[in-house]
Structure formats: structure tokens, C-alpha cells
Amino acid sequence: MSDWQNALDNALQAAARHEFSVIPLSLTKLPALKSPHDKGHGCKGECGQLGHGIHDASNDPDRIRGMFEAARHATGYGIACGRPPHFLIGLDLDRDQGKDVDGVWELRRLCARKGIAVPRTVVIRTPRGGYHAWWTGPEGVKVPNRAGQLAPGIDVRGAGGYLVGPGSRGVRGLYTLASDPDDLTVRPIPEQLLQLMTADKERPRRPASAPVRTWAMSGGRSLVGLVRCVLDAPQGQRNNRLFWAACKAFEHAAAGRLDADQAEGALMQAALEVGLPDKEAEATLKSARGDVLGAAR
């Protein structure tokens, strides 16, 4: 069976079994359908055409088949978060020994410190050895997408975001079900964990020597936010923050929203400003670029 057929079959099953809204994804885990509009448009699907990312998501089997027919290169599918009837919330738990990141351990430590009991729920294993934990959320509560704010190696997928579904193939390999296949019930998010996800977090003050430079401003809001993520990194997390920010920047570049070389240059400048050695920063950026865009430059 081809990756495309496997992704379509799994997407249809997710929609039928759980009423999840889905979209086709490319090998880079980005929406597989290109936008019909010029860069900078504000359309969210009102035009009636496909190519609006998560705004295309649907649980209608005919529409799902139509999206996949229009994206024959798709190798996976994304499940929209924050939509009825389940208001899905995801925790992306990264595990990377080379970068000294373990989101699973960080979540356990966080829950132990806060006294949060975490019930069993649906868990997906990622090709890099991490996990995605799925939860249902309450109606009327908007959970923002956040990276590393709960703890290092933990990203939150909420309203406007999506989770890569099991059976999807990315550059690194397959996303697979880690839970008991006989128990695919998505449990409600623990209330204390939900409060941590939705709490306003005060941004740390950046020292005066590390402003957001014009080389970042010219890349737009996305690049500015990623540069700030690096500039705000505490001691011991600078390289991890740089790698995460670079992966996000190159994902934007793959989707045509950023220039890859400009993003790499801005992040390199930010890394140097927070004191990372140039060789270490270069190696991290090269690794992130290879993971997302491939070895060719």
C-alpha cells in the first residue's frame, strides 16, 4: 500500500471513529495543499478553494477524499485541535538525547511537583522517539499553541494547531499508535494541567544588549517571535531553543512563508548574542535545516 493510500485510509478512519477534522500533510508535516492566494492574504477558506491549511480541515468523507485527490503527494494527515465535538488538545513531548531534551520526563516532573494526576489517554509515538498525548477540552476554553512554556521539550497544540495522525509518514519515519489499540478513548484534560496551558505567562525581560534587530524585523512576525525565543533562552537551554526555533523557521520556509537563508542568518545572530559559540550554533542550524528541508541547500 502506498503512503498516500495509507494516509487517506487512516484519515477517513479518524474522521469516522472520532469525528476528527483532518487535512492531508506532506512529508515535511506541513499542509500538503498549496495556497491559491498570494503571500500575505487573509482568506481562511471563504473563497471556496482548497489550500488554506488547517481551515480546510473536515470530517466529511467526500471532502477528505477530495483533498487527498488534490494532494497526491501527501504522506500523512493532520488532526485539527480545538474543534467540536472533542475540542482536542495535544501535548508534543520531544525526546532527543543529542540535544538533552526529554519532554516525557519533564511532564512527569511537572505533574509530580504540581500534584496533577494524569489519567491514561491516547498516545502517539513519533519517529524521533517522542510522544503526542491527546486530550479532550471543555467547550468555550481556547487553548493557545505554545512551545516550551510548560517545560523544556513540551509543546502545546491547541486552537488553530494540528496533530500528526498515526499512520502518517514524515521525513524521519512513521507516526504509530503507542496506546492499547483496544482502548482508543481520548480522556478529558486534567483541570490543573489545563490551567497551566491557558495561564498568561510573563515574558522574561531581555537584556538591553539583545534587542530584536532589524535583521529579524524584516522577516515578519513569525521570524521575530522565533528570534525572541532564542534571545530569551536561559542558561542551559540556549542550544535547545535555537534548534527548536530553527526547525519552526525552516517549516515556515518550506511553506513559502519565510526565506530560509534570511531566517538562518537572523537565528545565527541571535545565537551569538546570547553567547553560543559560533561553531555550536552553526552545527545546530545545519542539523535543523537538514531535518526539515533535507541536506540539499
Short mmCIF file of C-alpha atoms in Angstrom, two decimals:
data_model
loop_
_atom_site.label_atom_id
_atom_site.label_comp_id
_atom_site.label_asym_id
_atom_site.label_seq_id
_atom_site.Cartn_x
_atom_site.Cartn_y
_atom_site.Cartn_z
CA MET A 1 0.00 0.00 0.00
CA SER A 2 1.34 3.46 -0.88
CA ASP A 3 1.97 6.11 1.77
CA TRP A 4 -0.74 8.22 0.14
CA GLN A 5 -3.36 5.45 0.35
CA ASN A 6 -2.34 4.60 3.89
CA ALA A 7 -2.65 8.25 4.96
CA LEU A 8 -6.06 8.58 3.28
CA ASP A 9 -7.39 5.38 4.88
CA ASN A 10 -6.21 6.43 8.34
CA ALA A 11 -7.60 9.95 7.89
CA LEU A 12 -11.00 8.55 6.92
CA GLN A 13 -10.91 6.20 9.91
CA ALA A 14 -10.06 9.05 12.30
CA ALA A 15 -12.97 11.08 10.95
CA ALA A 16 -15.42 8.19 11.12
CA ARG A 17 -14.38 6.81 14.52
CA HIS A 18 -13.71 10.03 16.43
CA GLU A 19 -15.35 12.73 14.27
CA PHE A 20 -11.93 14.38 13.97
CA SER A 21 -11.47 17.02 11.26
CA VAL A 22 -8.42 16.27 9.13
CA ILE A 23 -6.21 17.64 6.34
CA PRO A 24 -3.55 15.96 4.15
CA LEU A 25 0.08 16.58 5.10
CA SER A 26 3.28 16.42 3.08
CA LEU A 27 6.44 14.54 4.04
CA THR A 28 7.59 17.64 5.95
CA LYS A 29 4.43 17.50 8.14
CA LEU A 30 3.12 20.72 6.57
CA PRO A 31 -0.30 21.07 4.88
CA ALA A 32 0.02 19.36 1.51
CA LEU A 33 -2.21 21.73 -0.45
CA LYS A 34 -0.67 24.98 -1.64
CA SER A 35 -2.49 28.24 -1.10
CA PRO A 36 -4.34 29.63 -4.12
CA HIS A 37 -3.56 33.17 -2.93
CA ASP A 38 -0.55 35.45 -2.95
CA LYS A 39 1.59 35.67 0.17
CA GLY A 40 0.06 37.77 2.95
CA HIS A 41 -3.58 37.01 2.14
CA GLY A 42 -6.19 36.87 4.91
CA CYS A 43 -8.54 34.30 3.41
CA LYS A 44 -9.45 31.37 5.65
CA GLY A 45 -11.36 29.40 3.06
CA GLU A 46 -14.13 31.87 2.31
CA CYS A 47 -13.15 31.72 -1.38
CA GLY A 48 -14.29 28.10 -1.56
CA GLN A 49 -10.94 26.80 -2.83
CA LEU A 50 -8.58 24.37 -1.12
CA GLY A 51 -5.19 25.38 0.21
CA HIS A 52 -5.96 27.19 3.48
CA GLY A 53 -4.13 24.84 5.81
CA ILE A 54 -5.98 23.90 8.95
CA HIS A 55 -9.01 25.92 7.80
CA ASP A 56 -9.64 23.19 5.19
CA ALA A 57 -9.99 20.50 7.87
CA SER A 58 -13.15 18.41 7.68
CA ASN A 59 -14.65 15.15 8.92
CA ASP A 60 -16.80 14.75 5.81
CA PRO A 61 -15.53 11.68 3.91
CA ASP A 62 -16.24 13.13 0.46
CA ARG A 63 -14.35 16.34 1.26
CA ILE A 64 -11.45 14.35 2.76
CA ARG A 65 -11.20 12.24 -0.40
CA GLY A 66 -11.33 15.41 -2.49
CA MET A 67 -8.47 16.99 -0.53
CA PHE A 68 -6.32 13.88 -0.87
CA GLU A 69 -7.08 13.60 -4.60
CA ALA A 70 -5.82 17.18 -4.95
CA ALA A 71 -2.68 16.28 -2.97
CA ARG A 72 -1.44 13.01 -4.44
CA HIS A 73 1.98 13.64 -2.87
CA ALA A 74 0.51 13.59 0.66
CA THR A 75 2.07 11.04 3.03
CA GLY A 76 0.19 11.89 6.20
CA TYR A 77 -2.73 13.71 7.75
CA GLY A 78 -3.19 16.33 10.43
CA ILE A 79 -5.96 16.35 13.03
CA ALA A 80 -7.33 19.80 13.86
CA CYS A 81 -7.22 20.79 17.53
CA GLY A 82 -9.78 22.90 19.36
CA ARG A 83 -12.78 21.90 17.24
CA PRO A 84 -16.08 20.34 18.32
CA PRO A 85 -17.15 17.83 19.37
CA HIS A 86 -13.95 16.98 21.30
CA PHE A 87 -12.00 20.28 21.35
CA LEU A 88 -8.82 18.23 21.02
CA ILE A 89 -5.68 19.34 22.89
CA GLY A 90 -2.29 17.80 22.30
CA LEU A 91 0.96 17.66 24.23
CA ASP A 92 4.00 17.19 22.00
CA LEU A 93 6.68 15.56 24.17
CA ASP A 94 10.06 15.76 22.43
CA ARG A 95 12.83 13.27 23.21
CA ASP A 96 16.26 13.98 21.76
CA GLN A 97 19.27 12.61 23.61
CA GLY A 98 21.66 14.53 21.39
CA LYS A 99 20.02 17.81 22.45
CA ASP A 100 19.47 16.69 26.07
CA VAL A 101 15.69 17.06 25.74
CA ASP A 102 13.17 14.70 27.35
CA GLY A 103 9.62 16.04 27.36
CA VAL A 104 8.25 12.84 28.89
CA TRP A 105 10.46 13.20 31.95
CA GLU A 106 9.69 16.93 32.15
CA LEU A 107 5.94 16.25 32.12
CA ARG A 108 6.29 13.67 34.88
CA ARG A 109 8.34 16.08 36.95
CA LEU A 110 5.86 18.92 36.36
CA CYS A 111 2.87 16.79 37.34
CA ALA A 112 4.64 15.44 40.43
CA ARG A 113 5.56 18.97 41.54
CA LYS A 114 2.01 20.27 40.99
CA GLY A 115 0.24 17.18 42.30
CA ILE A 116 -1.51 16.52 38.98
CA ALA A 117 -2.89 13.02 38.38
CA VAL A 118 -2.61 12.19 34.66
CA PRO A 119 -5.10 9.53 33.50
CA ARG A 120 -4.34 7.15 30.64
CA THR A 121 -5.30 8.54 27.21
CA VAL A 122 -4.45 8.08 23.54
CA VAL A 123 -0.71 8.42 22.90
CA ILE A 124 1.10 8.50 19.54
CA ARG A 125 4.79 7.64 19.11
CA THR A 126 6.76 9.99 16.83
CA PRO A 127 9.62 8.89 14.54
CA ARG A 128 12.14 10.79 16.69
CA GLY A 129 11.19 8.78 19.79
CA GLY A 130 8.87 11.38 21.33
CA TYR A 131 5.16 11.16 22.04
CA HIS A 132 1.93 13.05 21.38
CA ALA A 133 -0.66 12.78 24.16
CA TRP A 134 -4.26 13.58 23.20
CA TRP A 135 -6.89 15.10 25.49
CA THR A 136 -10.40 16.46 25.12
CA GLY A 137 -11.01 20.01 26.29
CA PRO A 138 -14.02 21.92 27.57
CA GLU A 139 -16.16 23.91 25.17
CA GLY A 140 -15.56 27.65 25.31
CA VAL A 141 -11.95 27.44 26.53
CA LYS A 142 -9.36 28.44 23.93
CA VAL A 143 -6.03 26.69 24.47
CA PRO A 144 -3.18 28.58 22.76
CA ASN A 145 -0.36 26.88 20.88
CA ARG A 146 2.79 27.22 22.97
CA ALA A 147 6.32 25.89 22.79
CA GLY A 148 8.40 25.13 25.87
CA GLN A 149 6.36 27.26 28.29
CA LEU A 150 5.14 24.37 30.45
CA ALA A 151 8.66 22.91 30.50
CA PRO A 152 11.52 22.28 28.07
CA GLY A 153 10.59 19.70 25.43
CA ILE A 154 6.83 20.17 25.88
CA ASP A 155 4.79 21.91 23.19
CA VAL A 156 1.05 22.53 23.44
CA ARG A 157 -1.19 22.06 20.40
CA GLY A 158 -4.45 23.93 20.77
CA ALA A 159 -6.86 26.07 18.78
CA GLY A 160 -5.59 26.66 15.25
CA GLY A 161 -3.00 23.88 15.53
CA TYR A 162 -2.97 20.25 14.49
CA LEU A 163 -1.53 16.89 15.49
CA VAL A 164 0.05 14.44 13.06
CA GLY A 165 -2.16 11.36 13.00
CA PRO A 166 -0.94 7.76 13.42
CA GLY A 167 -0.13 6.09 10.13
CA SER A 168 1.41 9.30 8.75
CA ARG A 169 4.90 9.23 7.28
CA GLY A 170 7.31 12.12 7.79
CA VAL A 171 10.91 12.62 6.79
CA ARG A 172 12.06 10.65 9.86
CA GLY A 173 9.56 7.78 9.52
CA LEU A 174 6.10 6.69 10.66
CA TYR A 175 3.88 8.02 13.42
CA THR A 176 2.45 5.00 15.23
CA LEU A 177 -0.07 4.25 17.95
CA ALA A 178 1.61 3.77 21.34
CA SER A 179 -1.65 3.17 23.25
CA ASP A 180 -3.65 -0.02 23.66
CA PRO A 181 -5.46 -0.43 20.30
CA ASP A 182 -8.46 -1.82 22.18
CA ASP A 183 -8.83 1.40 24.20
CA LEU A 184 -8.81 4.48 21.98
CA THR A 185 -10.80 6.72 24.30
CA VAL A 186 -9.45 10.27 24.41
CA ARG A 187 -9.74 11.37 28.06
CA PRO A 188 -10.55 14.88 29.35
CA ILE A 189 -7.59 17.11 30.13
CA PRO A 190 -6.87 17.30 33.88
CA GLU A 191 -8.14 20.66 35.17
CA GLN A 192 -4.82 21.69 36.74
CA LEU A 193 -2.95 20.91 33.53
CA LEU A 194 -5.49 22.91 31.53
CA GLN A 195 -4.97 25.89 33.84
CA LEU A 196 -1.23 25.75 33.23
CA MET A 197 -1.81 25.62 29.46
CA THR A 198 -4.10 28.64 29.43
CA ALA A 199 -2.37 30.81 32.05
CA ASP A 200 -0.80 34.05 30.87
CA LYS A 201 2.94 33.71 31.10
CA GLU A 202 5.06 36.74 31.78
CA ARG A 203 7.84 37.01 29.24
CA PRO A 204 11.32 37.30 30.70
CA ARG A 205 12.97 40.64 30.12
CA ARG A 206 15.67 40.67 27.53
CA PRO A 207 18.89 42.46 28.41
CA ALA A 208 19.43 45.77 26.65
CA SER A 209 22.33 44.25 24.72
CA ALA A 210 20.00 41.82 22.93
CA PRO A 211 17.17 43.71 21.19
CA VAL A 212 15.24 42.28 18.25
CA ARG A 213 17.39 43.59 15.42
CA THR A 214 16.28 44.87 12.04
CA TRP A 215 17.61 41.63 10.52
CA ALA A 216 14.80 39.84 12.33
CA MET A 217 12.14 42.51 11.88
CA SER A 218 12.45 42.31 8.09
CA GLY A 219 11.39 38.66 8.22
CA GLY A 220 7.95 39.43 9.66
CA ARG A 221 6.20 38.49 12.89
CA SER A 222 6.97 34.77 12.66
CA LEU A 223 10.72 35.32 12.47
CA VAL A 224 10.64 38.00 15.18
CA GLY A 225 8.91 35.57 17.53
CA LEU A 226 11.44 32.83 16.85
CA VAL A 227 14.36 35.21 17.33
CA ARG A 228 12.87 36.34 20.65
CA CYS A 229 12.59 32.69 21.70
CA VAL A 230 16.35 32.35 21.27
CA LEU A 231 17.18 35.70 22.86
CA ASP A 232 15.05 34.86 25.92
CA ALA A 233 16.68 31.45 26.42
CA PRO A 234 18.05 30.87 29.95
CA GLN A 235 21.50 29.42 30.50
CA GLY A 236 21.45 25.71 29.75
CA GLN A 237 18.59 25.93 27.23
CA ARG A 238 20.14 28.16 24.56
CA ASN A 239 21.04 25.39 22.12
CA ASN A 240 17.71 23.61 22.62
CA ARG A 241 15.83 26.85 21.97
CA LEU A 242 17.93 27.54 18.87
CA PHE A 243 17.25 24.08 17.43
CA TRP A 244 13.50 24.33 18.08
CA ALA A 245 13.28 27.86 16.63
CA ALA A 246 15.30 26.84 13.57
CA CYS A 247 13.04 23.85 12.87
CA LYS A 248 9.99 26.11 13.06
CA ALA A 249 11.63 28.70 10.80
CA PHE A 250 12.52 26.11 8.18
CA GLU A 251 8.99 24.71 8.32
CA HIS A 252 7.75 28.23 7.52
CA ALA A 253 10.33 28.39 4.73
CA ALA A 254 9.13 25.08 3.27
CA ALA A 255 5.61 26.53 3.18
CA GLY A 256 6.84 29.68 1.41
CA ARG A 257 6.25 31.99 4.37
CA LEU A 258 9.92 32.78 5.10
CA ASP A 259 13.20 32.91 3.26
CA ALA A 260 15.32 30.04 4.63
CA ASP A 261 18.67 31.84 4.32
CA GLN A 262 17.33 35.02 5.91
CA ALA A 263 15.84 33.03 8.79
CA GLU A 264 19.09 31.13 9.31
CA GLY A 265 21.08 34.35 9.36
CA ALA A 266 18.76 36.01 11.88
CA LEU A 267 18.81 32.99 14.20
CA MET A 268 22.59 32.78 13.93
CA GLN A 269 22.87 36.42 15.02
CA ALA A 270 20.52 35.77 17.95
CA ALA A 271 22.54 32.70 18.98
CA LEU A 272 25.76 34.70 19.01
CA GLU A 273 24.12 37.48 21.07
CA VAL A 274 23.15 35.03 23.82
CA GLY A 275 26.68 33.66 23.91
CA LEU A 276 26.56 30.41 21.95
CA PRO A 277 29.89 29.56 20.28
CA ASP A 278 29.68 30.12 16.54
CA LYS A 279 30.65 26.53 15.66
CA GLU A 280 27.99 25.13 18.00
CA ALA A 281 25.33 27.46 16.59
CA GLU A 282 26.30 26.62 13.01
CA ALA A 283 26.08 22.89 13.72
CA THR A 284 22.66 23.27 15.35
CA LEU A 285 21.28 25.31 12.46
CA LYS A 286 22.67 22.86 9.92
CA SER A 287 21.08 19.95 11.79
CA ALA A 288 17.68 21.67 11.95
CA ARG A 289 17.84 22.63 8.28
CA GLY A 290 18.70 19.07 7.30
CA ASP A 291 15.87 17.63 9.40
CA VAL A 292 13.24 19.91 7.85
CA LEU A 293 14.44 20.78 4.36
CA GLY A 294 16.84 17.93 3.63
CA ALA A 295 20.58 18.01 3.11
CA ALA A 296 20.48 20.00 -0.13
CA ARG A 297 20.89 23.75 0.16
#
